JSON list of C-alpha atoms in Angstrom, two decimals:
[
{"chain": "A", "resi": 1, "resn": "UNK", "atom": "CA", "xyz": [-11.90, 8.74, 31.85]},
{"chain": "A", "resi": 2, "resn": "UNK", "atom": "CA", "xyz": [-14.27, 6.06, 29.70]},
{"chain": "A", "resi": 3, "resn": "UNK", "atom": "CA", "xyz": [-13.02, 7.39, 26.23]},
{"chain": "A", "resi": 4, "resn": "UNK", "atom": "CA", "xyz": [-9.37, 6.89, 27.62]},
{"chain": "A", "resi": 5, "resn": "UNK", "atom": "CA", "xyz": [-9.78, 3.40, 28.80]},
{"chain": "A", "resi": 6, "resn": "UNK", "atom": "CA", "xyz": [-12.23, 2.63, 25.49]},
{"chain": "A", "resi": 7, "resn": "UNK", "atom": "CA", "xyz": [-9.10, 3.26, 23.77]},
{"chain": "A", "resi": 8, "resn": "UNK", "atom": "CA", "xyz": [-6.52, 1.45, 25.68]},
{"chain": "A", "resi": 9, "resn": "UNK", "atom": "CA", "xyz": [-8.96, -1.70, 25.47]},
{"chain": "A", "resi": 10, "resn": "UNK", "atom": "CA", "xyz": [-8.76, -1.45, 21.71]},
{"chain": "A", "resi": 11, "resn": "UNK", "atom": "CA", "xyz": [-5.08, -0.62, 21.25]},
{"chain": "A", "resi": 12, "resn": "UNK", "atom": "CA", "xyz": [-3.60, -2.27, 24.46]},
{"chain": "A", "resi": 13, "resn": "UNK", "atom": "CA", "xyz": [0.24, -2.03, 22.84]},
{"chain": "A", "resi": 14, "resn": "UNK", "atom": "CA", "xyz": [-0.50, 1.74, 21.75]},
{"chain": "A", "resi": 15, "resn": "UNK", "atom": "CA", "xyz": [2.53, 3.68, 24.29]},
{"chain": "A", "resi": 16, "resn": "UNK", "atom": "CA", "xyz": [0.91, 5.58, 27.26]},
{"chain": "A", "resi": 17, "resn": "UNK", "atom": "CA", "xyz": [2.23, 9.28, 25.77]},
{"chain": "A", "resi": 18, "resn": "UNK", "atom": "CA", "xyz": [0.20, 8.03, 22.25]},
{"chain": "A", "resi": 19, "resn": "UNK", "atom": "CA", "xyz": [-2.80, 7.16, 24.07]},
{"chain": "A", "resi": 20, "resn": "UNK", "atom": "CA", "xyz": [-2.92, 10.57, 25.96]},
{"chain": "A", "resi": 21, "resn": "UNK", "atom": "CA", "xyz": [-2.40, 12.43, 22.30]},
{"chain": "A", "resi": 22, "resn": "UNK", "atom": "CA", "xyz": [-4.80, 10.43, 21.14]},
{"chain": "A", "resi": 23, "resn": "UNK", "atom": "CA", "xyz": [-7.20, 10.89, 23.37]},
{"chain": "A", "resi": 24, "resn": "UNK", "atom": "CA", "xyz": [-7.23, 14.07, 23.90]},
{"chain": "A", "resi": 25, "resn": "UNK", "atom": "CA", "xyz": [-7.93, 14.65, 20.25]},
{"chain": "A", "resi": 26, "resn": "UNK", "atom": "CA", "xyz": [-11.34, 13.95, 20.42]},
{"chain": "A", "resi": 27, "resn": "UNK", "atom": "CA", "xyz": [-13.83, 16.05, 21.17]},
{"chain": "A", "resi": 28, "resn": "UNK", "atom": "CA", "xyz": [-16.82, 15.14, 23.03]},
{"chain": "A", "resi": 29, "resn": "UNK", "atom": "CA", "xyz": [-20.95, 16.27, 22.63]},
{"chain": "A", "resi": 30, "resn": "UNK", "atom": "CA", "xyz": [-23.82, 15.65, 23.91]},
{"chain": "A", "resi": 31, "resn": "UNK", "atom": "CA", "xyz": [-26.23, 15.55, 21.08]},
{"chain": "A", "resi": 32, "resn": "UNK", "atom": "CA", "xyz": [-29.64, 15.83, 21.95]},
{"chain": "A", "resi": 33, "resn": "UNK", "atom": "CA", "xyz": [-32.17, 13.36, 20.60]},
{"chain": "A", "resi": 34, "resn": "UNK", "atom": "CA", "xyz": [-32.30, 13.18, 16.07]},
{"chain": "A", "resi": 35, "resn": "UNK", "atom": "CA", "xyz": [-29.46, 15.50, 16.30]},
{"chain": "A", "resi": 36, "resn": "UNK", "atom": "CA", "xyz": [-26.76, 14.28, 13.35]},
{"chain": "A", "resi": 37, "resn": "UNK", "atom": "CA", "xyz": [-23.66, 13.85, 13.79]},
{"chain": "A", "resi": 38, "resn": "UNK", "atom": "CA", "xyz": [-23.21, 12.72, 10.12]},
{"chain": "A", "resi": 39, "resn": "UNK", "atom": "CA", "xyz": [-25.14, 14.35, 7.34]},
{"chain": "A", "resi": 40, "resn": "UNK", "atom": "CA", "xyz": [-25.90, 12.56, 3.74]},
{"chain": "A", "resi": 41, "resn": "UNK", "atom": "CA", "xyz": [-23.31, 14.38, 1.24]},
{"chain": "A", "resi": 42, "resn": "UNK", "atom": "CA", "xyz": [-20.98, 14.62, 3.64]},
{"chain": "A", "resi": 43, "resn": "UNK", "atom": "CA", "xyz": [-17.22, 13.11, 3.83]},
{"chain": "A", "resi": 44, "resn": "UNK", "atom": "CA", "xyz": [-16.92, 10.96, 6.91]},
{"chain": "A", "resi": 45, "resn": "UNK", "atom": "CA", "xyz": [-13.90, 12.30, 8.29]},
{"chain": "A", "resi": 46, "resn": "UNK", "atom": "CA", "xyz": [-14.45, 11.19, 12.23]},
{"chain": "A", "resi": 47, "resn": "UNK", "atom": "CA", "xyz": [-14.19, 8.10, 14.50]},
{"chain": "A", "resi": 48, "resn": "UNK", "atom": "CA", "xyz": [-17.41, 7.60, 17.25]},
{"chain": "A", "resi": 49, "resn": "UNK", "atom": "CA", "xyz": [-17.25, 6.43, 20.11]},
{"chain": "A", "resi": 50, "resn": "UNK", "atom": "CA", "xyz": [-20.60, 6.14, 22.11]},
{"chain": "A", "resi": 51, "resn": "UNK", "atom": "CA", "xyz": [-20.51, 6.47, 25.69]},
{"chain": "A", "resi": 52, "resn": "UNK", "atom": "CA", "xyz": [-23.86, 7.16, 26.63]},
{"chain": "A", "resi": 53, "resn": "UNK", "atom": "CA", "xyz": [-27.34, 6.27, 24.40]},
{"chain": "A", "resi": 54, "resn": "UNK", "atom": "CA", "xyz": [-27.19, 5.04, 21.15]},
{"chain": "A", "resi": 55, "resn": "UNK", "atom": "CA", "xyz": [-26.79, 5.91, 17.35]},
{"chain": "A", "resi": 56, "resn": "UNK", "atom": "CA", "xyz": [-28.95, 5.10, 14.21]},
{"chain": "A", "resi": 57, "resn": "UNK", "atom": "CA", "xyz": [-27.33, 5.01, 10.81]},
{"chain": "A", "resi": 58, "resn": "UNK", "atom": "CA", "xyz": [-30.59, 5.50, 8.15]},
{"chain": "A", "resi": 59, "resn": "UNK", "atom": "CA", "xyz": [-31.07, 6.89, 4.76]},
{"chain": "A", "resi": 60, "resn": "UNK", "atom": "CA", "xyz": [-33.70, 9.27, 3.48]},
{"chain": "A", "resi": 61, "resn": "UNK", "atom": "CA", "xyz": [-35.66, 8.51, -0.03]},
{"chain": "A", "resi": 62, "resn": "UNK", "atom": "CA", "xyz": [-36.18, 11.11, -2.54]},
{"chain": "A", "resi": 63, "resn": "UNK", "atom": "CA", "xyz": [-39.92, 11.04, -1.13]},
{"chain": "A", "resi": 64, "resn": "UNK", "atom": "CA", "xyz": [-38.18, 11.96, 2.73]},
{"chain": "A", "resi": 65, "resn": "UNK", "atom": "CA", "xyz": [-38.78, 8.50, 3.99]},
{"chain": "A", "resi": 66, "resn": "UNK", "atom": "CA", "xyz": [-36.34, 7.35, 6.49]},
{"chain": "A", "resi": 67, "resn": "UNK", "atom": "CA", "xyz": [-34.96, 4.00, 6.39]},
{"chain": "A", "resi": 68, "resn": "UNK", "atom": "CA", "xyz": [-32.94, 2.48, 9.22]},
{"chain": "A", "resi": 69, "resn": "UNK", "atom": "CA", "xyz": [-29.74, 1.02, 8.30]},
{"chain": "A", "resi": 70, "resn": "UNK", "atom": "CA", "xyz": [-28.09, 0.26, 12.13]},
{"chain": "A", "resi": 71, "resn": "UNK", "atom": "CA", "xyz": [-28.04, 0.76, 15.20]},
{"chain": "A", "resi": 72, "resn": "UNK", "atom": "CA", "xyz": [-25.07, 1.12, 17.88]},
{"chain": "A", "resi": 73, "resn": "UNK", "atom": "CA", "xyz": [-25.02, 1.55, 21.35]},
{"chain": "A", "resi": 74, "resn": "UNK", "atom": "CA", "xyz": [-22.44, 1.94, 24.30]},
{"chain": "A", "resi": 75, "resn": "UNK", "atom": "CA", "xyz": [-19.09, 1.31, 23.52]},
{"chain": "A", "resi": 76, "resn": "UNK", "atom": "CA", "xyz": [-19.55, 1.01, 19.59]},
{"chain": "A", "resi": 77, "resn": "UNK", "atom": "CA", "xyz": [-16.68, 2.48, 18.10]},
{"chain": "A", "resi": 78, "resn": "UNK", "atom": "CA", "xyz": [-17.74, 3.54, 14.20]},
{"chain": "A", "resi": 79, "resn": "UNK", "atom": "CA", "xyz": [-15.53, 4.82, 11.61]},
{"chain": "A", "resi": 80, "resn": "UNK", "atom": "CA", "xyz": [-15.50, 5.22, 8.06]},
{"chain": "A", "resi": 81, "resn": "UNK", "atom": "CA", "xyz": [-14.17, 1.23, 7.05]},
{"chain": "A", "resi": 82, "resn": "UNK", "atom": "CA", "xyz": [-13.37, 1.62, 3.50]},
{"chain": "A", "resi": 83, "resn": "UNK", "atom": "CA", "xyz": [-11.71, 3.74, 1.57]},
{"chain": "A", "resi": 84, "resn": "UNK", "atom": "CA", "xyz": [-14.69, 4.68, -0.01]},
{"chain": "A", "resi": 85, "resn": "UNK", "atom": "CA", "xyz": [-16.34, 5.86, 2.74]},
{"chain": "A", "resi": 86, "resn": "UNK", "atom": "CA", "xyz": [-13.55, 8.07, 3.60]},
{"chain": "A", "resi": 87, "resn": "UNK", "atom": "CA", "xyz": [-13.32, 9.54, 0.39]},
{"chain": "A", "resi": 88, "resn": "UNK", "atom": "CA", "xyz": [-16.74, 9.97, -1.21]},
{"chain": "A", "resi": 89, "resn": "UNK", "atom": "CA", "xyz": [-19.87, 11.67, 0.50]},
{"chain": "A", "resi": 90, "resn": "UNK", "atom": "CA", "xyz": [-21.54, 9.43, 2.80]},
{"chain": "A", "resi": 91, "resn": "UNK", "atom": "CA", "xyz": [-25.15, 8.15, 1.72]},
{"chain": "A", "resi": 92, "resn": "UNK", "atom": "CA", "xyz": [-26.56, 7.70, 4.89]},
{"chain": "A", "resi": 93, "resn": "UNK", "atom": "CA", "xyz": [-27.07, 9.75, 8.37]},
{"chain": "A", "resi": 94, "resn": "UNK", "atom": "CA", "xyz": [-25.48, 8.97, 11.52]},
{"chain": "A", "resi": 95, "resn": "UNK", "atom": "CA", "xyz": [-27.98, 10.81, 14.13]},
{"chain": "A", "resi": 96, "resn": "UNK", "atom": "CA", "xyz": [-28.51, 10.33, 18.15]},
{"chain": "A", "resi": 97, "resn": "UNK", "atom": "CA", "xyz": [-31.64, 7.71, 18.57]},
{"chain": "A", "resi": 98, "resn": "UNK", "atom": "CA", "xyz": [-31.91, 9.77, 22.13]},
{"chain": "A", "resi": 99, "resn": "UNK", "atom": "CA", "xyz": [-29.77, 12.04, 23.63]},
{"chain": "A", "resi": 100, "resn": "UNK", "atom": "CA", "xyz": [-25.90, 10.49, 24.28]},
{"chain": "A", "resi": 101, "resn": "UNK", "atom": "CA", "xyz": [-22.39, 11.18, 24.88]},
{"chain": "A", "resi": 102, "resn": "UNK", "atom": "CA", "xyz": [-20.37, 10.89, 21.97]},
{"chain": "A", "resi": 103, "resn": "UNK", "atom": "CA", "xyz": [-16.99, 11.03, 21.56]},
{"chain": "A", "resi": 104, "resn": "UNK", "atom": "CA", "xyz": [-15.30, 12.41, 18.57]},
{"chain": "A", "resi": 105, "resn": "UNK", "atom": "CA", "xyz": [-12.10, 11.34, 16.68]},
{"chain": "A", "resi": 106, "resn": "UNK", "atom": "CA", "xyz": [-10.58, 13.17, 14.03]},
{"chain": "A", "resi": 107, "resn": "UNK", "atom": "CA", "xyz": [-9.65, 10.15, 11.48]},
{"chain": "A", "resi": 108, "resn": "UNK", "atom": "CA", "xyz": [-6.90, 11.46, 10.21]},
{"chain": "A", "resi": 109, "resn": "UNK", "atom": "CA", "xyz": [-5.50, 11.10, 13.93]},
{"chain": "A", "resi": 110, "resn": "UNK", "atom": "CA", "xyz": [-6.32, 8.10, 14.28]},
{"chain": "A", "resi": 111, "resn": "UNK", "atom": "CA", "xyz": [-4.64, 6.21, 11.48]},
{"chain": "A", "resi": 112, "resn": "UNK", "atom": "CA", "xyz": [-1.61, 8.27, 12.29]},
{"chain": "A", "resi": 113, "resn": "UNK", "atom": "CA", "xyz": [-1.27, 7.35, 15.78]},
{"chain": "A", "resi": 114, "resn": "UNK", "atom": "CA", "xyz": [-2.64, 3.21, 15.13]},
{"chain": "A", "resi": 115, "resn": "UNK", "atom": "CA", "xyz": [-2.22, 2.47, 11.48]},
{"chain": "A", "resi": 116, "resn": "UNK", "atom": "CA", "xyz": [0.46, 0.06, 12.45]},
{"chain": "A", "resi": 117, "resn": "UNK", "atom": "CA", "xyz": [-0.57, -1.22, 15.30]},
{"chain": "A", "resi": 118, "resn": "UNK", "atom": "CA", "xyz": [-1.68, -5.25, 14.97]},
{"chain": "A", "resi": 119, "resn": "UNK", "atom": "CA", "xyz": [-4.83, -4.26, 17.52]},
{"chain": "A", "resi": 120, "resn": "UNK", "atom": "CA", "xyz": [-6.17, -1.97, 14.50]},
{"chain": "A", "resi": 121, "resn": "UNK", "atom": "CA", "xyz": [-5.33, -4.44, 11.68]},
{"chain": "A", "resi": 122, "resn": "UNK", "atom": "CA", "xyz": [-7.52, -6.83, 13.59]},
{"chain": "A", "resi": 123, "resn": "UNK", "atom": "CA", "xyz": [-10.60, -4.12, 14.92]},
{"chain": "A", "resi": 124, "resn": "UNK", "atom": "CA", "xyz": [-10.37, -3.45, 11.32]},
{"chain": "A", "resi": 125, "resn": "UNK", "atom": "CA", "xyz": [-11.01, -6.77, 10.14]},
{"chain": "A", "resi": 126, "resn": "UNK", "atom": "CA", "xyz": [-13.52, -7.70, 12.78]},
{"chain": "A", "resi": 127, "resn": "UNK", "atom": "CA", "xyz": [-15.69, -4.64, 11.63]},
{"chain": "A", "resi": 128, "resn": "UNK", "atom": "CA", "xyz": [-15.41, -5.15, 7.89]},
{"chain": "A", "resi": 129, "resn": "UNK", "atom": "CA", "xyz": [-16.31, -9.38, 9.21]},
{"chain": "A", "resi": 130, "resn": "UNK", "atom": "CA", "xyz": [-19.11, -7.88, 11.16]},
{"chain": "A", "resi": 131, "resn": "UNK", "atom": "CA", "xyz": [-20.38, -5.49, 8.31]},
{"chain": "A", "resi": 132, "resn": "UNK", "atom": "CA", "xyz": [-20.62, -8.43, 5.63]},
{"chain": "A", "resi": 133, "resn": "UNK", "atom": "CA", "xyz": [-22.22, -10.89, 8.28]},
{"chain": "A", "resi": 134, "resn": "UNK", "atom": "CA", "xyz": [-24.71, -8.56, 9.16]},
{"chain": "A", "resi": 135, "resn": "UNK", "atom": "CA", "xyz": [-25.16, -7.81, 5.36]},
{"chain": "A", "resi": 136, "resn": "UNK", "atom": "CA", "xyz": [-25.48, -11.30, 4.60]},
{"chain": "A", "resi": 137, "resn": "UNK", "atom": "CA", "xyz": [-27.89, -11.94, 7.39]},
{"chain": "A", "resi": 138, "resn": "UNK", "atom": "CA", "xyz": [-30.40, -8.89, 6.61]},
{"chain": "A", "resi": 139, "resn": "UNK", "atom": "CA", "xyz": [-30.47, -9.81, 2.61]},
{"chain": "A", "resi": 140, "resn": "UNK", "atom": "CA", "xyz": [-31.04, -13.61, 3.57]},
{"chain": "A", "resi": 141, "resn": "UNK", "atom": "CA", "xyz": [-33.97, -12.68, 5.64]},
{"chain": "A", "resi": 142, "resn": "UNK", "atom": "CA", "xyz": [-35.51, -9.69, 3.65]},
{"chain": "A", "resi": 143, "resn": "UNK", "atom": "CA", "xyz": [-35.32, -12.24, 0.54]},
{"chain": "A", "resi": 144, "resn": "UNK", "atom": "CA", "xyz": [-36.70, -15.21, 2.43]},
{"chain": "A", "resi": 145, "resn": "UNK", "atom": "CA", "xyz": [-38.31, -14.88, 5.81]},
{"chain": "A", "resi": 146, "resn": "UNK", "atom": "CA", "xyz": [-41.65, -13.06, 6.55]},
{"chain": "A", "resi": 147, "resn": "UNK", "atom": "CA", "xyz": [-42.09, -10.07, 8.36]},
{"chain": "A", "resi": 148, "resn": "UNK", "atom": "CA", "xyz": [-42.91, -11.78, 11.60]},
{"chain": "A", "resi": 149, "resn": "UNK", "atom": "CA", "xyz": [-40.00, -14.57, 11.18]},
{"chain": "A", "resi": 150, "resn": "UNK", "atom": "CA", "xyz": [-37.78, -11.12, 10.69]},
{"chain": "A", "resi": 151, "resn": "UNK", "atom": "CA", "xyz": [-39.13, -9.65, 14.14]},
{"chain": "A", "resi": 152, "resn": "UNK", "atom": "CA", "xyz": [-38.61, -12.65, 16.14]},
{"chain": "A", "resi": 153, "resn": "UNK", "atom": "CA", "xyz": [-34.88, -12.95, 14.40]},
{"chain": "A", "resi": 154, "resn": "UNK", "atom": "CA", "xyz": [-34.64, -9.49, 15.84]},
{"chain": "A", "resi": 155, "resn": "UNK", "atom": "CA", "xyz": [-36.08, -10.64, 19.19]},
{"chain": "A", "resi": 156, "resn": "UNK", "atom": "CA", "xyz": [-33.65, -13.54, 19.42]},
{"chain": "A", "resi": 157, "resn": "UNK", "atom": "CA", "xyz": [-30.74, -11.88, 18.12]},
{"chain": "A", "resi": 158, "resn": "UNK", "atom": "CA", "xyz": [-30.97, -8.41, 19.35]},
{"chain": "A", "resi": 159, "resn": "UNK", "atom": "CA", "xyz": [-33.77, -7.92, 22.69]},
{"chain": "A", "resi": 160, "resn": "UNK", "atom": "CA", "xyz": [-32.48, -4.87, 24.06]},
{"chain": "A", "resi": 161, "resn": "UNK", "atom": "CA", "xyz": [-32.96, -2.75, 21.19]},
{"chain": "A", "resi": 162, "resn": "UNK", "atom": "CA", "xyz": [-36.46, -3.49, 22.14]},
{"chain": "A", "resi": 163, "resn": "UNK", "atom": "CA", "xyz": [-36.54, -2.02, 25.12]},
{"chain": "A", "resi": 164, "resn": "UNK", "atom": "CA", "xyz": [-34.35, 1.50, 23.89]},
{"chain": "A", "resi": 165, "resn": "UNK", "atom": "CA", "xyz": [-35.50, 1.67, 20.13]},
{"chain": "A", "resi": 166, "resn": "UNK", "atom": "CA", "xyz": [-39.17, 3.60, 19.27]},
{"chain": "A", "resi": 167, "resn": "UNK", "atom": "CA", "xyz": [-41.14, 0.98, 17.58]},
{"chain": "A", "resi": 168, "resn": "UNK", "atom": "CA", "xyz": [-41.55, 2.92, 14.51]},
{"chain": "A", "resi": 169, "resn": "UNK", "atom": "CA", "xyz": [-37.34, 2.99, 13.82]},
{"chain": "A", "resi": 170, "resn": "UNK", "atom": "CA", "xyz": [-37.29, -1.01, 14.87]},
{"chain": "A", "resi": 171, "resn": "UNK", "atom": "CA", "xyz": [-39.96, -1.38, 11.88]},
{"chain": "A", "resi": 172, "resn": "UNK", "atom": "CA", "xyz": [-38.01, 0.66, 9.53]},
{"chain": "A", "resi": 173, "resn": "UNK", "atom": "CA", "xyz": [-35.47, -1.52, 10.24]},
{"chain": "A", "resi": 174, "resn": "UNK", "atom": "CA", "xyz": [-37.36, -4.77, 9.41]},
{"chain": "A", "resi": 175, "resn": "UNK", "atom": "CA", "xyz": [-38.78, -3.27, 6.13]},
{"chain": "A", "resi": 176, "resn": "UNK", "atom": "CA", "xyz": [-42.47, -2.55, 7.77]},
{"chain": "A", "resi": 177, "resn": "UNK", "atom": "CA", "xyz": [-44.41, 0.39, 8.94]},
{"chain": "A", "resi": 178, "resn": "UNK", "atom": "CA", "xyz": [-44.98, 0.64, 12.51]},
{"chain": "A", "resi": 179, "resn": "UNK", "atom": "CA", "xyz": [-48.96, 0.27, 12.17]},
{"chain": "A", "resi": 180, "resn": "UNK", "atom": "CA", "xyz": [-48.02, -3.31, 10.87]},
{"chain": "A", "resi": 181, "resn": "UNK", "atom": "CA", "xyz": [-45.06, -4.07, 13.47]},
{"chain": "A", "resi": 182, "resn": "UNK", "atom": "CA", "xyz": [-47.78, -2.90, 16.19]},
{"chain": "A", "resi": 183, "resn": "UNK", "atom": "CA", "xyz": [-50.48, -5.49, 14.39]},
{"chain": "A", "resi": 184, "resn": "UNK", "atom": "CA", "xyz": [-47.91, -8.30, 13.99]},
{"chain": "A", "resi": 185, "resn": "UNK", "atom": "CA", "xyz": [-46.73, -7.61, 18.08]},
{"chain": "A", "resi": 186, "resn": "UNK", "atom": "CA", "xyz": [-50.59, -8.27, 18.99]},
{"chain": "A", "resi": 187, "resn": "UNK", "atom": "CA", "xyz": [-50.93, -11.25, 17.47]},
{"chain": "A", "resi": 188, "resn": "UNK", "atom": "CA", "xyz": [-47.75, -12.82, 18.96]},
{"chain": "A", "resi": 189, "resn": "UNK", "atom": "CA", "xyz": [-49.98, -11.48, 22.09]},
{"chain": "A", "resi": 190, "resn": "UNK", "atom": "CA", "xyz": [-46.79, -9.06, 22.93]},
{"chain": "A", "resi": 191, "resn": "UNK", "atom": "CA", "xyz": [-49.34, -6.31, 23.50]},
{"chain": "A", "resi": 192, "resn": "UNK", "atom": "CA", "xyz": [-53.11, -6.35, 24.21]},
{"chain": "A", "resi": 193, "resn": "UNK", "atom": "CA", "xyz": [-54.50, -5.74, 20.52]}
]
């Protein structure tokens, strides 16, 4: 089974009769396309693990404008990292971009069955590394690049969400509408315009 062996790739000294519990404590769905899996006001009390499709975190403005934070596709494991986020109500949505499999993980369970385990000391680290680098990065170039240097940062850094990700979420993402992402694509002569 994928979610079994996603596991035992993250937590390769985690004993064979843990893994199994583990395991089989998630549940997994098949959300459909904008189905959440996460709702703003919510506590995040569950691990994901995407097998199939991909995930967009966003946020929704008082005026219900969305606003992509992230994106995550196969094999992304998400959790709540902080403290914070496991206490207090989440901010944000965590929705299927298009219909997926999703595996999910009681947290609770998790930390129980890994909490000591040097494999989740360092996932843990290498998420919280990844979360402040990609912090870092989108600041840097919301503060200092224009909106076509952002979309070819995008291109360079991250083409296949390009090829999965409706135009109109990519330009969320780079701080644009998608009338203005679909101008700026026809004068890089990515489209006929």
């Amino acid at each position: 089974m994928a979610w079994h062996q996603a596991l035992a790739r993250r937590f390769p000294e985690l004993a064979p009769a843990s893994l199994t519990t583990l395991a089989g404590q998630a549940r997994r769905e098949t959300p459909a396309a904008q189905v959440t899996l996460l709702a703003a006001g919510d506590v995040w009390r569950h691990a994901f693990w995407v097998e199939r499709g991909m995930l967009r975190l966003c946020y929704i403005d008082s005026e219900g404008r969305e606003s992509n934070k992230n994106f995550h596709a196969e094999d992304a494991f998400i959790w709540p990292v902080t403290e914070a986020m496991q206490r207090e109500p989440a901010a944000f949505f965590i929705a299927a971009l298009n219909p997926a499999t999703v595996w999910r993980l009681p947290y609770a369970a998790l930390q129980a069955e890994v909490g000591e385990l040097p494999s989740w000391t360092a996932l843990r680290l290498q998420a919280l590394a990844g979360l402040l680098d990609d912090k870092m990065r989108r600041e840097q170039t919301f503060l200092q690049c224009t909106a076509r240097q952002r979309y070819e940062a995008l291109l360079r850094e991250r083409p296949e969400w390009t090829g999965r990700i409706p135009l109109r979420h990519l330009a969320s993402y780079l701080g644009m509408t998608d009338v203005s992402l679909s101008r700026l694509r026809a004068e890089m002569g990515l489209i006929e315009g």
